[in-house]
GROMACS .gro file of C-alpha atoms in nm:
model
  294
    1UNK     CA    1   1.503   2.340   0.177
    2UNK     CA    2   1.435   2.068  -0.114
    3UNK     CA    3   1.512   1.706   0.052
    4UNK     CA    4   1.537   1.582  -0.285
    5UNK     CA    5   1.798   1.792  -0.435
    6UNK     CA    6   1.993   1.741  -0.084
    7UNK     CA    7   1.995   1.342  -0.112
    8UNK     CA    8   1.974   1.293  -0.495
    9UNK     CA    9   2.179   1.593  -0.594
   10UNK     CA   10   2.383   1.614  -0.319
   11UNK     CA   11   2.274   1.987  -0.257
   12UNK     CA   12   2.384   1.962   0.120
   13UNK     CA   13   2.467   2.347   0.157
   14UNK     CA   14   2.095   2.351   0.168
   15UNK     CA   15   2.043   2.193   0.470
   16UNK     CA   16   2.218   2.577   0.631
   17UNK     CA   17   2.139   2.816   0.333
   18UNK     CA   18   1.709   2.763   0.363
   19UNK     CA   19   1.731   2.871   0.691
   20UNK     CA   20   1.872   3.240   0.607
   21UNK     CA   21   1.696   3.287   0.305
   22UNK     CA   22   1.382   3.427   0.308
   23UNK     CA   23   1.087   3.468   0.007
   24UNK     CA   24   0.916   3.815   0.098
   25UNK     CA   25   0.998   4.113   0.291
   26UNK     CA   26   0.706   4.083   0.494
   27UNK     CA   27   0.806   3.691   0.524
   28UNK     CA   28   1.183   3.858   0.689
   29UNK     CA   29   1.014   4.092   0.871
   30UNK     CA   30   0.759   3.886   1.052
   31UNK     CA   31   1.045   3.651   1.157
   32UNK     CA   32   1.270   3.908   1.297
   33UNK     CA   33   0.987   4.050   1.469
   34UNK     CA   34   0.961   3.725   1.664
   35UNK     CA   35   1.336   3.673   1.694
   36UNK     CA   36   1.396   4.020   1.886
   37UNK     CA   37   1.110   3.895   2.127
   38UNK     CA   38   1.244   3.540   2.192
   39UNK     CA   39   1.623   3.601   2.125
   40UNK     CA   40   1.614   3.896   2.366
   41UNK     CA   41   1.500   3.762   2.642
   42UNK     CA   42   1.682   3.393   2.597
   43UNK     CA   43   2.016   3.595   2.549
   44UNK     CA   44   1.969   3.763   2.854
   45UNK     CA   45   1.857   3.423   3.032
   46UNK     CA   46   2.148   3.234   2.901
   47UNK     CA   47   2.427   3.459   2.730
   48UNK     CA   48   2.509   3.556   2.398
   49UNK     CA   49   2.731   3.238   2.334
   50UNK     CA   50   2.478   2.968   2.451
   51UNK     CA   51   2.242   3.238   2.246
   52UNK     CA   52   2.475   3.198   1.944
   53UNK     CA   53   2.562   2.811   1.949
   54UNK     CA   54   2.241   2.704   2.013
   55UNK     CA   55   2.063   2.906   1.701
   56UNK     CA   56   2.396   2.764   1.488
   57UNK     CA   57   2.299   2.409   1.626
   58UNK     CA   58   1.934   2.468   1.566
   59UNK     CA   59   1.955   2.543   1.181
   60UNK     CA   60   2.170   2.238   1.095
   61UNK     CA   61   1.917   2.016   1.342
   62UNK     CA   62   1.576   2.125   1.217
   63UNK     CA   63   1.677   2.118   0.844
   64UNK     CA   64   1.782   1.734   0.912
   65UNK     CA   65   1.466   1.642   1.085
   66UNK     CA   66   1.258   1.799   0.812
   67UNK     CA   67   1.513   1.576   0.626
   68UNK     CA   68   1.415   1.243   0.796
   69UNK     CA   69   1.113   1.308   0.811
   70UNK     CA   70   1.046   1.364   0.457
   71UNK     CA   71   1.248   1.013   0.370
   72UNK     CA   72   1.007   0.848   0.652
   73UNK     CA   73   0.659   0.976   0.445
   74UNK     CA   74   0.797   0.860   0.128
   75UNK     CA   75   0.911   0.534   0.206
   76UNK     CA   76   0.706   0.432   0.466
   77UNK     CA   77   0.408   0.589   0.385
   78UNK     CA   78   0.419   0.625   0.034
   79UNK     CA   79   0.378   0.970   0.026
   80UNK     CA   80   0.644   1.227  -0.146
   81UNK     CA   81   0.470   1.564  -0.084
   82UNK     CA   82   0.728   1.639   0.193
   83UNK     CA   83   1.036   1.527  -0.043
   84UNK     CA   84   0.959   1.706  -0.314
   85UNK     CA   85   0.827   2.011  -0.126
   86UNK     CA   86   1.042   2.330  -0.130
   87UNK     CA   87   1.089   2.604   0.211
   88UNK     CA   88   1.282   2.828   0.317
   89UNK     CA   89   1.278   3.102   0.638
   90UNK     CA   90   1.418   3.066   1.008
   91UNK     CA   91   1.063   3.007   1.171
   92UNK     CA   92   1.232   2.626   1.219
   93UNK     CA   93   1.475   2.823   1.435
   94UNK     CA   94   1.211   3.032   1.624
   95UNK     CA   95   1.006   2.756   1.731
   96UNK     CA   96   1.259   2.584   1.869
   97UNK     CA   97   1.359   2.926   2.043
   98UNK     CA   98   0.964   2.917   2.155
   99UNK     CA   99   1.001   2.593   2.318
  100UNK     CA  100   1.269   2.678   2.555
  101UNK     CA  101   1.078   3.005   2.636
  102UNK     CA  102   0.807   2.852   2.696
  103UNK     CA  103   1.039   2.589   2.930
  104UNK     CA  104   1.143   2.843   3.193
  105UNK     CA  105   0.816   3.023   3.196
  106UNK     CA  106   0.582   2.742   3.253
  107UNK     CA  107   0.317   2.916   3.455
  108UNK     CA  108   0.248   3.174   3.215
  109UNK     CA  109  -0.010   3.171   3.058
  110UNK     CA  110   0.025   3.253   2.656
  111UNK     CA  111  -0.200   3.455   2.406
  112UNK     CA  112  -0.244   3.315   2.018
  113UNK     CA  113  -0.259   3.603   1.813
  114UNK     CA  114  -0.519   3.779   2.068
  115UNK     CA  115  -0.830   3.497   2.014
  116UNK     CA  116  -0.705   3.290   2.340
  117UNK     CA  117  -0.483   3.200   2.586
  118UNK     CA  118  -0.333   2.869   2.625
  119UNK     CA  119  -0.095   2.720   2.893
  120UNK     CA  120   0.257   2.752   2.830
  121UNK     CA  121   0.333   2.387   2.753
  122UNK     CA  122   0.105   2.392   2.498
  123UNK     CA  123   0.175   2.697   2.351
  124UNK     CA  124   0.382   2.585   2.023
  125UNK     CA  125   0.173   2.360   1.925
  126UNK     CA  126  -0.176   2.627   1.996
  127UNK     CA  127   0.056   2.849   1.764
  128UNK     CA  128   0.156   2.566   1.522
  129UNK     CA  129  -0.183   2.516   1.402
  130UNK     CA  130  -0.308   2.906   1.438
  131UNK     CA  131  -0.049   2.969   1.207
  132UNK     CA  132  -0.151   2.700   0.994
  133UNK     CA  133  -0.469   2.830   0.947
  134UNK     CA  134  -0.394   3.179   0.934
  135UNK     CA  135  -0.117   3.115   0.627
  136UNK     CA  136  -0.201   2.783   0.466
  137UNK     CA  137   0.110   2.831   0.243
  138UNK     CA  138   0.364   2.834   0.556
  139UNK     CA  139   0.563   2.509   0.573
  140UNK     CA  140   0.384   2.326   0.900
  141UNK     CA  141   0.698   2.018   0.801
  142UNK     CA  142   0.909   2.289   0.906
  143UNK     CA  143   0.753   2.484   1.225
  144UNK     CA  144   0.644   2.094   1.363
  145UNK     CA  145   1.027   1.999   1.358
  146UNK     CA  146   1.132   2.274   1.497
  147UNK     CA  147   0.869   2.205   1.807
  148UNK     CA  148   1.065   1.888   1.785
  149UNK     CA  149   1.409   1.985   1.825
  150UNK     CA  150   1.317   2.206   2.085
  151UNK     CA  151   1.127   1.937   2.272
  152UNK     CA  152   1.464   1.712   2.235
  153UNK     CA  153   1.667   2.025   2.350
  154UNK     CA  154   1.512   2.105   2.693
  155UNK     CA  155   1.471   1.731   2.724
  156UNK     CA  156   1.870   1.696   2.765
  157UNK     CA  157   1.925   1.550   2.499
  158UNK     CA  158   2.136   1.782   2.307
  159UNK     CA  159   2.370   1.844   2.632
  160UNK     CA  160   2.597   1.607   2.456
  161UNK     CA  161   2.661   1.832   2.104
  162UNK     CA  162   2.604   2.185   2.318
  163UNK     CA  163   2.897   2.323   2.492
  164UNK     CA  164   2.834   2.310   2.862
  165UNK     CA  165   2.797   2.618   3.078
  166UNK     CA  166   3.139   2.572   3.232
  167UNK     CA  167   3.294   2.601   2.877
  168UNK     CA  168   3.068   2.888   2.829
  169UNK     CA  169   3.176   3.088   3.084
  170UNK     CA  170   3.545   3.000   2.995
  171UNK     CA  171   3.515   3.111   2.642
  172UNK     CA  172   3.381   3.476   2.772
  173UNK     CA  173   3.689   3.520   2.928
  174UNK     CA  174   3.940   3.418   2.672
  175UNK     CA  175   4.136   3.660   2.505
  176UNK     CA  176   3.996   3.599   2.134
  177UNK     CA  177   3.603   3.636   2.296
  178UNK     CA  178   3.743   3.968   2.401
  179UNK     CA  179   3.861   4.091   2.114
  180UNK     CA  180   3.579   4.024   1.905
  181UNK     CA  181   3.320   4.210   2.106
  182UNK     CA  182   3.614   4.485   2.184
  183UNK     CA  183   3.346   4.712   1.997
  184UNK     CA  184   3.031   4.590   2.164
  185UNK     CA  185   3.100   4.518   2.517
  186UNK     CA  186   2.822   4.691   2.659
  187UNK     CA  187   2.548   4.448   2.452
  188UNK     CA  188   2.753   4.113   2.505
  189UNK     CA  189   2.619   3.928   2.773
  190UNK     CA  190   2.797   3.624   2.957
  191UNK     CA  191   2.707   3.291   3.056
  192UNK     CA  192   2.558   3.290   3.419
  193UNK     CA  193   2.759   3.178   3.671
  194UNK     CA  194   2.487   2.988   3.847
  195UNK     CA  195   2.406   2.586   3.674
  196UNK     CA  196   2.072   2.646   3.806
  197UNK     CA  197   1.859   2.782   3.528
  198UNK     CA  198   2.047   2.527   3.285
  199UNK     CA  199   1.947   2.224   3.505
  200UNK     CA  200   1.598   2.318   3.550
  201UNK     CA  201   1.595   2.387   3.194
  202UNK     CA  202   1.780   2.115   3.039
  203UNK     CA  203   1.866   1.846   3.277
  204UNK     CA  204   1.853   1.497   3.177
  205UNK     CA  205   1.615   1.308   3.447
  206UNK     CA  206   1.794   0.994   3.576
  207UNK     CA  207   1.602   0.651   3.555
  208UNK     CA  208   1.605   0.302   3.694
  209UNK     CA  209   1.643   0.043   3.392
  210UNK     CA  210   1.349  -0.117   3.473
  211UNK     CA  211   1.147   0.243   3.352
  212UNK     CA  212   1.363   0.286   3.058
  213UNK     CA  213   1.313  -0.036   2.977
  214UNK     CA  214   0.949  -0.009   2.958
  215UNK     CA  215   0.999   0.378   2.800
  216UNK     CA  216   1.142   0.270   2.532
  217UNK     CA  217   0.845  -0.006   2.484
  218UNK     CA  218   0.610   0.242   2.477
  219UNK     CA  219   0.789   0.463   2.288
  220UNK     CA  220   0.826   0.170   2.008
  221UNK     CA  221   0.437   0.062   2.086
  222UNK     CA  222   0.381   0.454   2.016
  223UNK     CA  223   0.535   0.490   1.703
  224UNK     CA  224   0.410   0.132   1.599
  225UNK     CA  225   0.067   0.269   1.612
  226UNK     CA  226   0.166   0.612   1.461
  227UNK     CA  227   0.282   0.461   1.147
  228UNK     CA  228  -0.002   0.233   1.084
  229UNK     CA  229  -0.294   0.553   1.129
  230UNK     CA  230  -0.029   0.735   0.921
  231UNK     CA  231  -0.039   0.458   0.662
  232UNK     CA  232  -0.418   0.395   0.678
  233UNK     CA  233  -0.486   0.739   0.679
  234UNK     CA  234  -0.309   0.786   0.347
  235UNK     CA  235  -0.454   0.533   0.193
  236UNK     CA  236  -0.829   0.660   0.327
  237UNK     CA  237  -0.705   0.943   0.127
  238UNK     CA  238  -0.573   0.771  -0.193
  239UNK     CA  239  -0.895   0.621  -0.232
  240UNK     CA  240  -1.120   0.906  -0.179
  241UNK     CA  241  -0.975   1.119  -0.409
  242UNK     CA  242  -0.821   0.815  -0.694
  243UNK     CA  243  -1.073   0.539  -0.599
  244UNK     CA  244  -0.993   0.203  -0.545
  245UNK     CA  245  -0.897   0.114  -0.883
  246UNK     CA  246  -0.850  -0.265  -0.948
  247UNK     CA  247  -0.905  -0.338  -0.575
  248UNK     CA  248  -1.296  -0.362  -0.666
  249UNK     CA  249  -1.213  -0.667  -0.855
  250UNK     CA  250  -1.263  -0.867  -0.556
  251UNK     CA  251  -1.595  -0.670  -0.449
  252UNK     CA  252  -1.851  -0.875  -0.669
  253UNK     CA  253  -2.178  -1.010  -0.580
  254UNK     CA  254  -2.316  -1.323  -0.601
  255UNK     CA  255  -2.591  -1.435  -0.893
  256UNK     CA  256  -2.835  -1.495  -0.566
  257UNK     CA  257  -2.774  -1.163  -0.435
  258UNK     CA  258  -2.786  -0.987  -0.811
  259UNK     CA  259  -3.124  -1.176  -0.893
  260UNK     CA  260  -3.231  -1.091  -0.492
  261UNK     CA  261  -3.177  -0.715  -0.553
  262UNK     CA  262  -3.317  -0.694  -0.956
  263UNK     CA  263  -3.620  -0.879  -0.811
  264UNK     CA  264  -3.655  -0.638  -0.480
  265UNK     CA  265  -3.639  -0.329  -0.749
  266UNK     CA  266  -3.864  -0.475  -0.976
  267UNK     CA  267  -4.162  -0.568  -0.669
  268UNK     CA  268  -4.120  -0.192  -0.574
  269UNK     CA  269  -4.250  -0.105  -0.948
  270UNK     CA  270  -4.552  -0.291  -0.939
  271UNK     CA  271  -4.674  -0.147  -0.650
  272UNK     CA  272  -4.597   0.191  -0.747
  273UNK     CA  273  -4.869   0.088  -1.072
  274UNK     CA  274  -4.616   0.257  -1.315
  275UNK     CA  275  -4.595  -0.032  -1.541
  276UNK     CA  276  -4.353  -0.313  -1.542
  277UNK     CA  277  -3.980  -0.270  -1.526
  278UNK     CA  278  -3.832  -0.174  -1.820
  279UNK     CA  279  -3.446  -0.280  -1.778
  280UNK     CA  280  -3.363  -0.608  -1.685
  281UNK     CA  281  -3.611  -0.924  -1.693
  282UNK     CA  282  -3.790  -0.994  -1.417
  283UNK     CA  283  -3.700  -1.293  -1.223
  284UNK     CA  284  -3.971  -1.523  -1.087
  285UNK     CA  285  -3.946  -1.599  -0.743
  286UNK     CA  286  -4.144  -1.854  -0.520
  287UNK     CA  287  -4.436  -1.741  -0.240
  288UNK     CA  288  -4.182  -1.847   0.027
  289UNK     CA  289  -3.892  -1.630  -0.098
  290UNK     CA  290  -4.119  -1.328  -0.191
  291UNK     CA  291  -4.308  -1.372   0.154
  292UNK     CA  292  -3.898  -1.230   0.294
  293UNK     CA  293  -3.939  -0.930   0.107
  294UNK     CA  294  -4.267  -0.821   0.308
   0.00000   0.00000   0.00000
C-alpha cells in the first residue's frame, strides 16, 4: 500500500493487492494465526457468506481510509510520512475482524499478549498500541484504520454496501451457492435464520433530529479541535528537531533589555573578585537603577 503511487500513478490495484501480500513468513504466519481465531468463530456466528463479503468489503475499505487519511496529514497537516509510506499484510482486515468480536462479546474480559487484561471495548485499541511497541516497524496507519472501519461497521453504517441477512440466507440456497461448495458441504456454514445477533450487532440506533443535530456539532467541534493539536503538535515537532529558522527574526530584544542583562552579568563578576569582565564594555548605570538589581 503506497498512497502515492495509487493517486499520482494511478496504481489503484494496490488499494486490493497490499492486503494479500505479505513481507516475511513469520509476518503470514502470525496473521493467519489470528485469522483462524477470529474468522472461526465470526463464521460460525454469522455464516460463511457474511464471513466472505464482509473480509472482501473490508480490504477495499481499510486500504481507502489509510488512503484518506494519508491525503488529510499531508495537506492539512503538512506532513507526508503517511503518503509516502509503504505496507502491506491483512492485519487491516483482522482488526476490523477484532472489533466485531469484540462487539458480541462485550463482557469478556480480554488478555494483551499475557501482561493484562482489558475490557472488551477497549481491547483493539490495548492491542493497537501493545503491538506498537512490541514491533515498532508494523504499520499503526494501517491497524488504527482498520479499528476504524470496524467501529463504522458495527455502528450500522455499512448496512447500506453489505448484503442483508435476508439476501444471505437466499444466496445459501440458490442453486449456483450449491454447486460451489458441492465439495465442502460439511464446512459451509449458512446465514442464521434469526435477525437477532445482526441487530444487536449492527443496528443503526434511531434519533430525534434535535440529537443528530447537535451529534453532528460535536462531531465537527471534535474534529475542529483534532486538527488544530494535530497541526500544533507537528509543528512542536518541526521546531524541535529543525528549529525555528527565520521565525526568530521577530524574537529580538530591546537595547534597554541588552544593556540591562550585559550590566546584570557584569555586577555578578565583581563580586565574584575575578577581575573585570572581559567581553563586552561595561555599561554605567545610576544608584537608582543598580539599587533594582539587589
Amino acid at each position: 500500500m503506497n498512497p502515492q503511487a495509487i493517486i499520482f500513478q494511478h496504481q489503484f490495484y494496490r488499494i486490493v493487492t497490499s492486503s494479500f501480500l505479505h513481507g516475511s513468513m513469520f509476518h503470514i504466519a502470525a496473521n493467519m494465526m489470528a485469522f483462524l481465531t477470529m474468522g472461526t468463530h465470526l463464521e460460525r456466528t454469522f455464516g460463511t457468506l457474511w464471513h466472505l463479503t464482509t473480509i472482501l468489503w473490508s480490504v477495499v475499505l481499510v486500504s481507502c481510509a489509510e488512503l484518506l487519511m494519508a491525503v488529510f496529514a499531508m495537506y492539512v497537516c503538512g506532513w507526508t510520512g503517511w503518503i509516502d509510506g509503504h505496507s502491506l499484510g491483512f492485519s487491516g482486515t483482522l482488526f476490523h475482524l477484532l472489533v466485531i468480536q469484540c462487539k458480541i462479546n462485550p463482557s469478556m474480559d480480554q488478555s494483551v499478549f499475557g501482561l493484562f487484561r482489558v475490557s472488551s471495548k477497549t481491547y483493539p485499541y490495548a492491542s493497537l498500541v501493545a503491538i506498537q511497541l512490541i514491533l515498532p516497524n508494523v504499520s499503526f496507519l494501517g491497524h488504527l484504520c482498520g479499528i476504524i472501519v470496524g467501529e463504522i461497521h458495527t455502528m450500522g453504517y455499512l448496512n447500506y454496501i453489505l448484503p442483508s441477512a435476508q439476501r444471505l440466507r437466499l444466496l445459501d440456497e440458490s442453486t449456483l451457492t450449491r454447486r460451489i461448495i458441492s465439495s465442502g458441504r460439511e464446512n459451509y456454514v449458512k446465514t442464521p435464520f434469526s435477525d437477532d445477533i445482526f441487530n444487536t450487532s449492527f443496528a443503526r440506533r434511531e434519533s430525534s433530529p434535535s440529537s443528530l443535530s447537535s451529534r453532528r456539532t460535536a462531531v465537527v467541534r471534535f474534529l475542529s479541535t483534532g486538527c488544530n493539536f494535530v497541526k500544533d503538535a507537528v509543528l512542536s515537532l518541526k521546531v524541535m528537531i529543525f528549529g525555528r529558522g527565520d521565525v526568530n527574526e521577530n524574537i529580538r530584544l530591546s537595547e534597554t533589555e541588552i544593556s540591562t542583562l550585559l550590566v546584570g552579568i557584569g555586577d555578578s563578576q565583581h563580586g565574584d573578585g575575578e577581575g573585570e569582565w572581559d567581553g563586552l564594555e561595561t555599561i554605567p548605570l545610576s544608584d537608582q537603577n543598580e539599587s533594582q538589581f539587589i
